[in-house]
CSV table of C-alpha atoms in Angstrom, one decimal:
chain,number,residue,atom,x,y,z
A,266,UNK,CA,32.7,4.9,5.3
A,267,UNK,CA,29.3,6.4,5.9
A,268,UNK,CA,27.1,3.8,4.2
A,269,UNK,CA,27.2,0.3,2.8
A,270,UNK,CA,26.1,-0.5,-0.7
A,271,UNK,CA,23.6,-3.3,-1.1
A,272,UNK,CA,23.4,-5.8,-3.9
A,273,UNK,CA,21.5,-3.3,-6.1
A,274,UNK,CA,24.1,-1.0,-7.6
A,275,UNK,CA,21.9,2.0,-7.7
A,276,UNK,CA,20.7,2.0,-4.1
A,277,UNK,CA,22.2,2.6,-0.7
A,278,UNK,CA,20.9,1.1,2.5
A,279,UNK,CA,22.6,2.5,5.6
A,280,UNK,CA,19.9,2.2,8.4
A,281,UNK,CA,17.9,-0.5,10.1
A,282,UNK,CA,14.8,-0.5,12.3
A,283,UNK,CA,14.3,-2.6,15.3
A,284,UNK,CA,10.7,-3.7,15.6
A,285,UNK,CA,8.8,-5.4,18.4
A,286,UNK,CA,6.2,-7.8,17.2
A,287,UNK,CA,3.9,-9.7,19.6
A,288,UNK,CA,0.9,-11.9,19.3
A,289,UNK,CA,-2.3,-10.2,20.5
A,290,UNK,CA,-4.2,-12.4,23.0
A,291,UNK,CA,-1.3,-14.7,23.8
A,292,UNK,CA,0.7,-13.5,26.8
A,293,UNK,CA,4.5,-13.1,26.4
A,294,UNK,CA,4.8,-14.4,22.9
A,295,UNK,CA,6.9,-11.8,21.1
A,296,UNK,CA,9.9,-11.3,18.8
A,297,UNK,CA,12.3,-8.4,18.2
A,298,UNK,CA,13.7,-8.1,14.6
A,299,UNK,CA,16.0,-5.8,12.7
A,300,UNK,CA,14.8,-5.0,9.2
A,301,UNK,CA,16.2,-2.7,6.5
A,302,UNK,CA,14.8,0.8,6.7
A,303,UNK,CA,13.6,0.8,3.1
A,304,UNK,CA,11.5,-2.4,3.5
A,305,UNK,CA,7.8,-1.8,2.6
A,306,UNK,CA,4.9,-3.4,4.4
A,307,UNK,CA,4.2,-5.9,1.6
A,308,UNK,CA,7.6,-7.5,2.3
A,309,UNK,CA,7.5,-7.1,6.1
A,310,UNK,CA,4.5,-9.5,6.3
A,311,UNK,CA,6.8,-12.3,5.1
A,312,UNK,CA,9.2,-11.5,7.9
A,313,UNK,CA,6.4,-11.7,10.5
A,314,UNK,CA,5.2,-15.0,9.1
A,315,UNK,CA,8.7,-16.4,9.4
A,316,UNK,CA,9.1,-15.1,13.0
A,317,UNK,CA,6.1,-17.0,14.2
A,318,UNK,CA,6.4,-20.0,11.9
A,319,UNK,CA,3.1,-19.0,10.1
A,320,UNK,CA,2.3,-20.3,6.6
A,321,UNK,CA,1.9,-17.5,4.0
A,322,UNK,CA,-1.7,-16.4,3.4
A,323,UNK,CA,-3.4,-14.3,0.8
A,324,UNK,CA,-6.0,-13.1,3.2
A,325,UNK,CA,-4.4,-10.5,5.4
A,326,UNK,CA,-4.1,-6.8,6.0
A,327,UNK,CA,-2.1,-4.1,7.9
A,328,UNK,CA,-4.3,-1.8,9.8
A,329,UNK,CA,-4.4,0.7,12.6
A,330,UNK,CA,-6.0,0.0,16.0
A,331,UNK,CA,-9.7,0.8,15.8
A,332,UNK,CA,-9.6,3.8,18.2
A,333,UNK,CA,-6.6,5.2,16.3
A,334,UNK,CA,-8.3,4.7,13.0
A,335,UNK,CA,-11.4,6.7,14.1
A,336,UNK,CA,-9.2,9.4,15.5
A,337,UNK,CA,-7.1,9.8,12.4
A,338,UNK,CA,-10.1,10.1,10.2
A,339,UNK,CA,-11.8,12.5,12.6
A,340,UNK,CA,-14.7,10.0,12.5
A,341,UNK,CA,-15.7,11.5,9.1
A,342,UNK,CA,-16.1,9.5,6.0
A,343,UNK,CA,-15.1,12.5,3.9
A,344,UNK,CA,-11.8,12.8,5.8
A,345,UNK,CA,-11.2,9.1,5.3
A,346,UNK,CA,-11.8,9.5,1.5
A,347,UNK,CA,-9.2,12.2,1.4
A,348,UNK,CA,-6.6,9.9,3.0
A,349,UNK,CA,-7.2,7.1,0.5
A,350,UNK,CA,-4.1,6.6,-1.6
A,351,UNK,CA,-2.0,8.4,1.0
A,352,UNK,CA,-2.5,6.2,4.0
A,353,UNK,CA,-5.4,3.8,3.3
A,354,UNK,CA,-6.5,1.7,0.4
A,355,UNK,CA,-10.1,2.2,-0.6
A,356,UNK,CA,-11.9,-1.1,-0.1
A,357,UNK,CA,-13.4,-1.4,-3.6
A,358,UNK,CA,-10.1,-1.4,-5.4
A,359,UNK,CA,-8.2,-4.6,-6.1
A,360,UNK,CA,-4.5,-5.1,-6.3
A,361,UNK,CA,-3.0,-6.3,-9.5
A,362,UNK,CA,0.6,-6.9,-8.5
A,363,UNK,CA,1.7,-10.2,-10.0
A,364,UNK,CA,2.5,-13.0,-7.5
A,365,UNK,CA,5.9,-14.8,-7.8
A,366,UNK,CA,5.6,-18.3,-9.2
A,367,UNK,CA,8.9,-19.4,-7.7
A,368,UNK,CA,7.6,-19.7,-4.2
A,369,UNK,CA,6.7,-23.4,-4.4
A,370,UNK,CA,9.8,-24.5,-6.3
A,371,UNK,CA,12.4,-22.8,-3.9
A,372,UNK,CA,10.6,-21.3,-0.8
A,373,UNK,CA,13.9,-20.3,1.0
A,374,UNK,CA,15.5,-18.7,-2.1
A,375,UNK,CA,12.2,-17.1,-2.9
A,376,UNK,CA,12.0,-15.5,0.5
A,377,UNK,CA,15.6,-14.2,0.4
A,378,UNK,CA,15.0,-12.7,-3.0
A,379,UNK,CA,11.9,-10.9,-1.6
A,380,UNK,CA,13.9,-9.6,1.4
A,381,UNK,CA,16.7,-8.2,-0.7
A,382,UNK,CA,14.5,-6.5,-3.3
A,383,UNK,CA,13.7,-5.0,-5.6
A,384,UNK,CA,11.2,-3.2,-3.3
A,385,UNK,CA,9.5,-1.5,-6.2
A,386,UNK,CA,5.7,-1.8,-6.1
A,387,UNK,CA,4.3,-3.1,-9.4
A,388,UNK,CA,0.6,-3.1,-8.5
A,389,UNK,CA,-2.0,-0.3,-9.0
A,390,UNK,CA,-4.1,-0.4,-5.8
A,391,UNK,CA,-1.8,1.6,-3.6
A,392,UNK,CA,-1.5,4.8,-5.7
A,393,UNK,CA,-3.2,8.1,-5.1
A,394,UNK,CA,-5.0,8.6,-8.4
A,395,UNK,CA,-6.3,5.0,-8.6
A,396,UNK,CA,-7.7,5.3,-5.0
A,397,UNK,CA,-9.3,8.7,-5.6
A,398,UNK,CA,-10.9,7.5,-8.8
A,399,UNK,CA,-12.3,4.5,-6.8
A,400,UNK,CA,-13.6,6.9,-4.1
A,401,UNK,CA,-15.3,9.1,-6.7
A,402,UNK,CA,-16.9,6.1,-8.5
A,403,UNK,CA,-18.2,4.7,-5.3
A,404,UNK,CA,-19.7,8.0,-4.1
A,405,UNK,CA,-21.3,8.7,-7.4
A,406,UNK,CA,-23.0,5.3,-7.6
A,407,UNK,CA,-23.7,4.3,-4.0
A,408,UNK,CA,-24.1,7.4,-1.9
A,409,UNK,CA,-25.7,9.9,-4.2
A,410,UNK,CA,-22.8,12.4,-4.3
A,411,UNK,CA,-24.2,13.9,-7.5
A,412,UNK,CA,-27.0,16.2,-6.5
A,413,UNK,CA,-30.4,15.5,-8.1
A,414,UNK,CA,-33.4,17.8,-8.3
A,415,UNK,CA,-36.3,17.4,-5.9
A,416,UNK,CA,-39.4,17.6,-8.1
A,417,UNK,CA,-42.9,18.5,-6.8
A,418,UNK,CA,-45.3,16.0,-8.4
A,419,UNK,CA,-48.2,18.6,-8.6
A,420,UNK,CA,-45.9,21.0,-10.4
A,421,UNK,CA,-44.7,18.2,-12.6
A,422,UNK,CA,-48.3,17.4,-13.7
A,423,UNK,CA,-48.9,21.1,-14.5
A,424,UNK,CA,-45.7,21.2,-16.5
A,425,UNK,CA,-44.1,23.7,-14.0
A,426,UNK,CA,-41.1,21.7,-12.9
A,427,UNK,CA,-38.7,23.7,-10.7
A,428,UNK,CA,-35.2,22.4,-9.9
A,429,UNK,CA,-33.9,25.0,-7.5
A,430,UNK,CA,-34.1,22.5,-4.6
A,431,UNK,CA,-31.6,19.7,-4.4
A,432,UNK,CA,-31.2,16.9,-2.0
A,433,UNK,CA,-28.0,16.8,0.0
A,434,UNK,CA,-25.5,14.1,-0.8
A,435,UNK,CA,-25.7,11.6,2.1
A,436,UNK,CA,-22.0,10.9,2.1
A,437,UNK,CA,-21.3,14.4,3.3
A,438,UNK,CA,-23.1,13.7,6.6
A,439,UNK,CA,-21.9,10.1,7.4
A,440,UNK,CA,-19.5,9.4,10.2
A,441,UNK,CA,-16.8,6.7,9.9
A,442,UNK,CA,-18.6,4.6,12.5
A,443,UNK,CA,-21.8,4.8,10.5
A,444,UNK,CA,-20.0,3.6,7.4
A,445,UNK,CA,-18.5,0.7,9.3
A,446,UNK,CA,-21.9,-0.3,10.8
A,447,UNK,CA,-23.5,-0.2,7.3
A,448,UNK,CA,-21.1,-2.9,6.1
A,449,UNK,CA,-21.0,-1.6,2.6
A,450,UNK,CA,-17.6,-3.1,1.8
A,451,UNK,CA,-16.4,-6.7,1.6
A,452,UNK,CA,-12.9,-5.5,2.6
A,453,UNK,CA,-12.5,-3.4,5.8
A,454,UNK,CA,-11.7,0.2,5.1
A,455,UNK,CA,-9.0,0.2,7.7
A,456,UNK,CA,-6.3,-1.1,5.4
A,457,UNK,CA,-2.9,0.7,5.4
A,458,UNK,CA,-1.2,0.9,2.0
A,459,UNK,CA,1.4,-1.9,1.5
A,460,UNK,CA,3.6,0.1,-0.8
A,461,UNK,CA,4.6,2.4,2.1
A,462,UNK,CA,8.0,1.8,3.6
A,463,UNK,CA,8.5,1.4,7.4
A,464,UNK,CA,9.6,5.1,8.0
A,465,UNK,CA,6.7,6.3,6.0
A,466,UNK,CA,4.2,4.6,8.3
A,467,UNK,CA,5.7,4.2,11.8
A,468,UNK,CA,6.6,6.9,14.3
A,469,UNK,CA,9.6,6.2,16.5
A,470,UNK,CA,8.3,8.8,19.0
A,471,UNK,CA,4.7,9.7,19.5
A,472,UNK,CA,3.8,13.2,18.3
A,473,UNK,CA,0.9,15.3,19.2
A,474,UNK,CA,-1.4,15.3,16.2
A,475,UNK,CA,-3.4,18.5,15.7
A,476,UNK,CA,-6.4,18.1,13.5
A,477,UNK,CA,-6.3,20.7,10.7
A,478,UNK,CA,-9.2,23.1,10.2
A,479,UNK,CA,-11.4,21.4,7.7
A,480,UNK,CA,-14.5,22.7,5.9
A,481,UNK,CA,-17.9,21.4,7.0
A,482,UNK,CA,-18.8,18.1,5.4
A,483,UNK,CA,-21.5,19.5,3.2
A,484,UNK,CA,-19.0,22.0,1.7
A,485,UNK,CA,-16.3,19.4,1.1
A,486,UNK,CA,-17.8,17.6,-2.0
A,487,UNK,CA,-17.2,17.6,-4.8
A,488,UNK,CA,-15.1,20.6,-5.7
A,489,UNK,CA,-12.5,20.5,-3.0
A,490,UNK,CA,-11.7,16.8,-3.5
A,491,UNK,CA,-11.9,16.6,-7.3
A,492,UNK,CA,-11.1,20.0,-8.6
A,493,UNK,CA,-9.4,20.6,-11.9
A,494,UNK,CA,-6.3,18.8,-10.7
A,495,UNK,CA,-7.9,15.4,-10.1
A,496,UNK,CA,-10.1,15.8,-13.2
A,497,UNK,CA,-6.9,16.1,-15.3
A,498,UNK,CA,-5.4,13.1,-13.4
A,499,UNK,CA,-8.5,11.0,-14.1
A,500,UNK,CA,-8.4,12.0,-17.8
A,501,UNK,CA,-4.7,10.9,-18.0
A,502,UNK,CA,-5.5,7.6,-16.3
A,503,UNK,CA,-8.3,7.0,-18.9
A,504,UNK,CA,-6.0,7.7,-21.8
A,505,UNK,CA,-3.4,5.3,-20.3
A,506,UNK,CA,-6.1,2.6,-19.9
A,507,UNK,CA,-7.1,3.0,-23.5
A,508,UNK,CA,-3.5,2.8,-24.7
A,509,UNK,CA,-3.1,-0.4,-22.6
A,510,UNK,CA,-6.3,-1.9,-24.0
A,511,UNK,CA,-4.9,-1.1,-27.5
A,512,UNK,CA,-1.8,-3.1,-26.7
A,513,UNK,CA,-3.9,-6.0,-25.5
A,514,UNK,CA,-6.0,-5.9,-28.7
A,515,UNK,CA,-2.9,-6.1,-30.9
A,516,UNK,CA,-1.4,-8.9,-28.8
A,517,UNK,CA,-4.6,-11.0,-29.2
A,518,UNK,CA,-4.4,-10.3,-33.0
A,519,UNK,CA,-0.8,-11.6,-33.0
A,520,UNK,CA,-1.8,-14.7,-31.1
A,521,UNK,CA,-4.6,-15.4,-33.5
A,522,UNK,CA,-2.0,-15.3,-36.3
A,523,UNK,CA,0.2,-17.7,-34.3
A,524,UNK,CA,3.1,-15.3,-34.6
A,525,UNK,CA,6.5,-16.3,-33.1
A,526,UNK,CA,9.0,-13.5,-32.5
A,527,UNK,CA,11.9,-15.8,-33.1
A,528,UNK,CA,10.9,-16.4,-36.7
A,529,UNK,CA,11.1,-14.2,-39.7
A,530,UNK,CA,8.1,-11.9,-40.0
A,531,UNK,CA,6.5,-10.3,-43.0
A,532,UNK,CA,6.2,-6.6,-43.3
A,533,UNK,CA,2.6,-6.4,-42.0
A,534,UNK,CA,3.3,-8.5,-39.0
A,535,UNK,CA,6.5,-6.5,-38.2
A,536,UNK,CA,4.3,-3.3,-38.1
A,537,UNK,CA,1.9,-5.0,-35.8
A,538,UNK,CA,4.6,-6.1,-33.4
A,539,UNK,CA,6.1,-2.6,-33.4
A,540,UNK,CA,2.7,-1.1,-32.7
A,541,UNK,CA,2.2,-3.6,-29.8
A,542,UNK,CA,5.6,-2.8,-28.3
A,543,UNK,CA,5.1,1.0,-28.6
A,544,UNK,CA,1.6,0.9,-27.1
A,545,UNK,CA,2.8,-1.3,-24.2
A,546,UNK,CA,5.8,0.9,-23.5
A,547,UNK,CA,3.9,4.1,-23.8
A,548,UNK,CA,1.2,2.9,-21.4
A,549,UNK,CA,3.7,1.7,-18.8
A,550,UNK,CA,5.9,4.9,-19.0
A,551,UNK,CA,2.8,7.2,-18.8
A,552,UNK,CA,1.5,5.4,-15.8
A,553,UNK,CA,4.8,5.5,-14.0
A,554,UNK,CA,5.1,9.2,-14.8
A,555,UNK,CA,1.6,9.8,-13.4
A,556,UNK,CA,2.4,7.9,-10.2
A,557,UNK,CA,5.6,9.9,-9.7
A,558,UNK,CA,3.9,13.2,-10.2
A,559,UNK,CA,1.0,12.5,-7.9
A,560,UNK,CA,2.9,10.6,-5.1
A,561,UNK,CA,2.1,12.3,-1.8
A,562,UNK,CA,4.9,13.4,0.5
A,563,UNK,CA,5.6,10.7,3.1
A,564,UNK,CA,4.2,11.6,6.5
A,565,UNK,CA,4.6,8.9,9.2
A,566,UNK,CA,1.3,8.5,11.1
A,567,UNK,CA,1.2,5.4,13.3
A,568,UNK,CA,2.9,4.6,16.6
A,569,UNK,CA,1.8,0.9,16.1
A,570,UNK,CA,0.4,-1.3,13.4
A,571,UNK,CA,-1.7,-4.4,13.5
A,572,UNK,CA,-1.1,-7.3,11.1
A,573,UNK,CA,-4.3,-9.4,10.8
A,574,UNK,CA,-4.5,-12.8,9.1
A,575,UNK,CA,-8.1,-13.6,8.2
A,576,UNK,CA,-7.7,-17.4,7.6
A,577,UNK,CA,-6.5,-18.3,11.1
A,578,UNK,CA,-7.7,-15.2,13.0
A,579,UNK,CA,-4.2,-14.3,14.3
A,580,UNK,CA,-3.4,-10.6,15.0
A,581,UNK,CA,0.1,-9.3,15.6
A,582,UNK,CA,1.0,-5.9,17.0
A,583,UNK,CA,4.0,-4.1,15.5
A,584,UNK,CA,5.8,-1.4,17.5
A,585,UNK,CA,9.0,0.5,16.5
A,586,UNK,CA,11.8,0.5,19.1
A,587,UNK,CA,14.9,1.9,17.6
A,588,UNK,CA,16.6,3.2,14.4
A,589,UNK,CA,20.2,2.4,13.9
A,590,UNK,CA,22.5,4.1,11.3
A,591,UNK,CA,25.6,2.3,10.3
A,592,UNK,CA,28.5,4.7,10.3
A,593,UNK,CA,31.3,2.3,9.7
A,594,UNK,CA,32.2,-1.3,10.5
A,595,UNK,CA,32.3,-0.8,14.2
A,596,UNK,CA,30.1,2.2,14.8
A,597,UNK,CA,26.3,2.3,15.0
A,598,UNK,CA,24.4,5.4,15.8
A,599,UNK,CA,21.1,4.8,17.6
A,600,UNK,CA,18.0,7.0,17.4
A,601,UNK,CA,18.3,7.8,21.1
A,602,UNK,CA,22.0,8.8,20.9
A,603,UNK,CA,23.2,5.9,23.0
A,604,UNK,CA,26.2,3.7,22.6
A,605,UNK,CA,25.2,0.3,21.3
A,606,UNK,CA,26.9,-3.0,22.2
A,607,UNK,CA,29.3,-4.6,19.7
A,608,UNK,CA,26.8,-7.5,19.2
A,609,UNK,CA,24.1,-5.0,18.2
A,610,UNK,CA,26.5,-3.3,15.7
A,611,UNK,CA,27.2,-6.8,14.3
A,612,UNK,CA,23.5,-7.6,13.8
A,613,UNK,CA,22.8,-4.2,12.3
A,614,UNK,CA,25.7,-4.6,9.9
A,615,UNK,CA,24.3,-8.0,8.8
A,616,UNK,CA,20.8,-6.5,8.3
A,617,UNK,CA,22.0,-3.5,6.4
A,618,UNK,CA,24.7,-5.1,4.2
A,619,UNK,CA,22.8,-8.3,3.3
A,620,UNK,CA,19.5,-6.5,3.3
A,621,UNK,CA,17.9,-9.4,5.2
A,622,UNK,CA,16.0,-9.3,8.5
A,623,UNK,CA,17.8,-10.4,11.7
A,624,UNK,CA,15.9,-11.8,14.7
A,625,UNK,CA,17.5,-10.4,17.8
A,626,UNK,CA,15.2,-11.4,20.7
A,627,UNK,CA,12.1,-13.2,21.6
A,628,UNK,CA,10.0,-15.1,24.1
A,629,UNK,CA,7.0,-17.4,24.2
A,630,UNK,CA,5.9,-21.0,23.9
A,631,UNK,CA,5.0,-20.9,20.2
A,632,UNK,CA,7.4,-23.2,18.2
A,633,UNK,CA,9.9,-21.4,16.1
A,634,UNK,CA,12.6,-22.9,13.9
A,635,UNK,CA,15.1,-20.1,14.8
A,636,UNK,CA,14.9,-20.5,18.6
A,637,UNK,CA,17.9,-22.8,18.5
A,638,UNK,CA,19.9,-20.1,16.8
A,639,UNK,CA,19.8,-18.0,20.0
A,640,UNK,CA,17.8,-15.3,18.1
A,641,UNK,CA,20.9,-13.9,16.3
A,642,UNK,CA,20.7,-15.3,12.8
A,643,UNK,CA,19.3,-14.2,9.5
A,644,UNK,CA,15.8,-15.4,8.9
């Protein structure tokens, strides 16, 4: 047996990651946890909250350490914009993933359901085209990306307007630090995409990052960022939006007529219902197809992550330790080619088969409901 099949019949989960999470600013308060390899950041945050007995919050973010953030963006706002949708979420875009209403009714069952999946991301804020469109809109409006003519007033009065001169777009010359100091955004730009899975973000081993040869900032916009490819993507996104709005319009018309689908419908109403269903399905399928076709290749980029909670000011550092591959019931292969203990194999098997996190170590004075379980039970 080379892999264990999880509850979802169409997916296989054969590996687990061991993560070290510790409170920043509180000495020796840490936890080690095993999580399924396919777990995305938006689910990992629930795991971290449980590890430290923290109440769930809506105000949070995953981010890089500040120095690493500046290094990865080459301290250039233009380079940061190019990474939006691949690594970072542009701060002007809002997530529209629906929240689960079952949390208050059954918090334990709700958490277990989140842990086990489905891990599919149903929002729009963490996709490439959405982010690049937000980047373009911001630069067009707020930073003068679109070049405008410099007019000499004397020539204008004489009717001899010349437009050969243009003023340079200020965004092309801004550093990332200058953008941060300007405080143009309500949300911090250093926000890692939450749809990314753990192996798509974290590096088990640090690698030497070589900055690619990039064009000078003034040559970067707009053609190299939004050439014909992104223009076509933006046009497709607009058509999808229009189709979605058409479905909303038909839906409101049906509501105004007090239509109930479990009753017999007249011919005109049946046509409206059919049009509503077709528009809704077409918009959803077109959007999913656009996302699949534009999804960047995964490229892990962080040796550590920070999980920040804005409400209580708590910051937690996340560092990857090991990757374990479940070969069979008694055999676990570690990333460092070492023989693991039988207990570790047992915990890995629990994590992989049940697709739930397993706390396997910890220290500190912060109260935790799992401390009495000797750090070996499912969360």
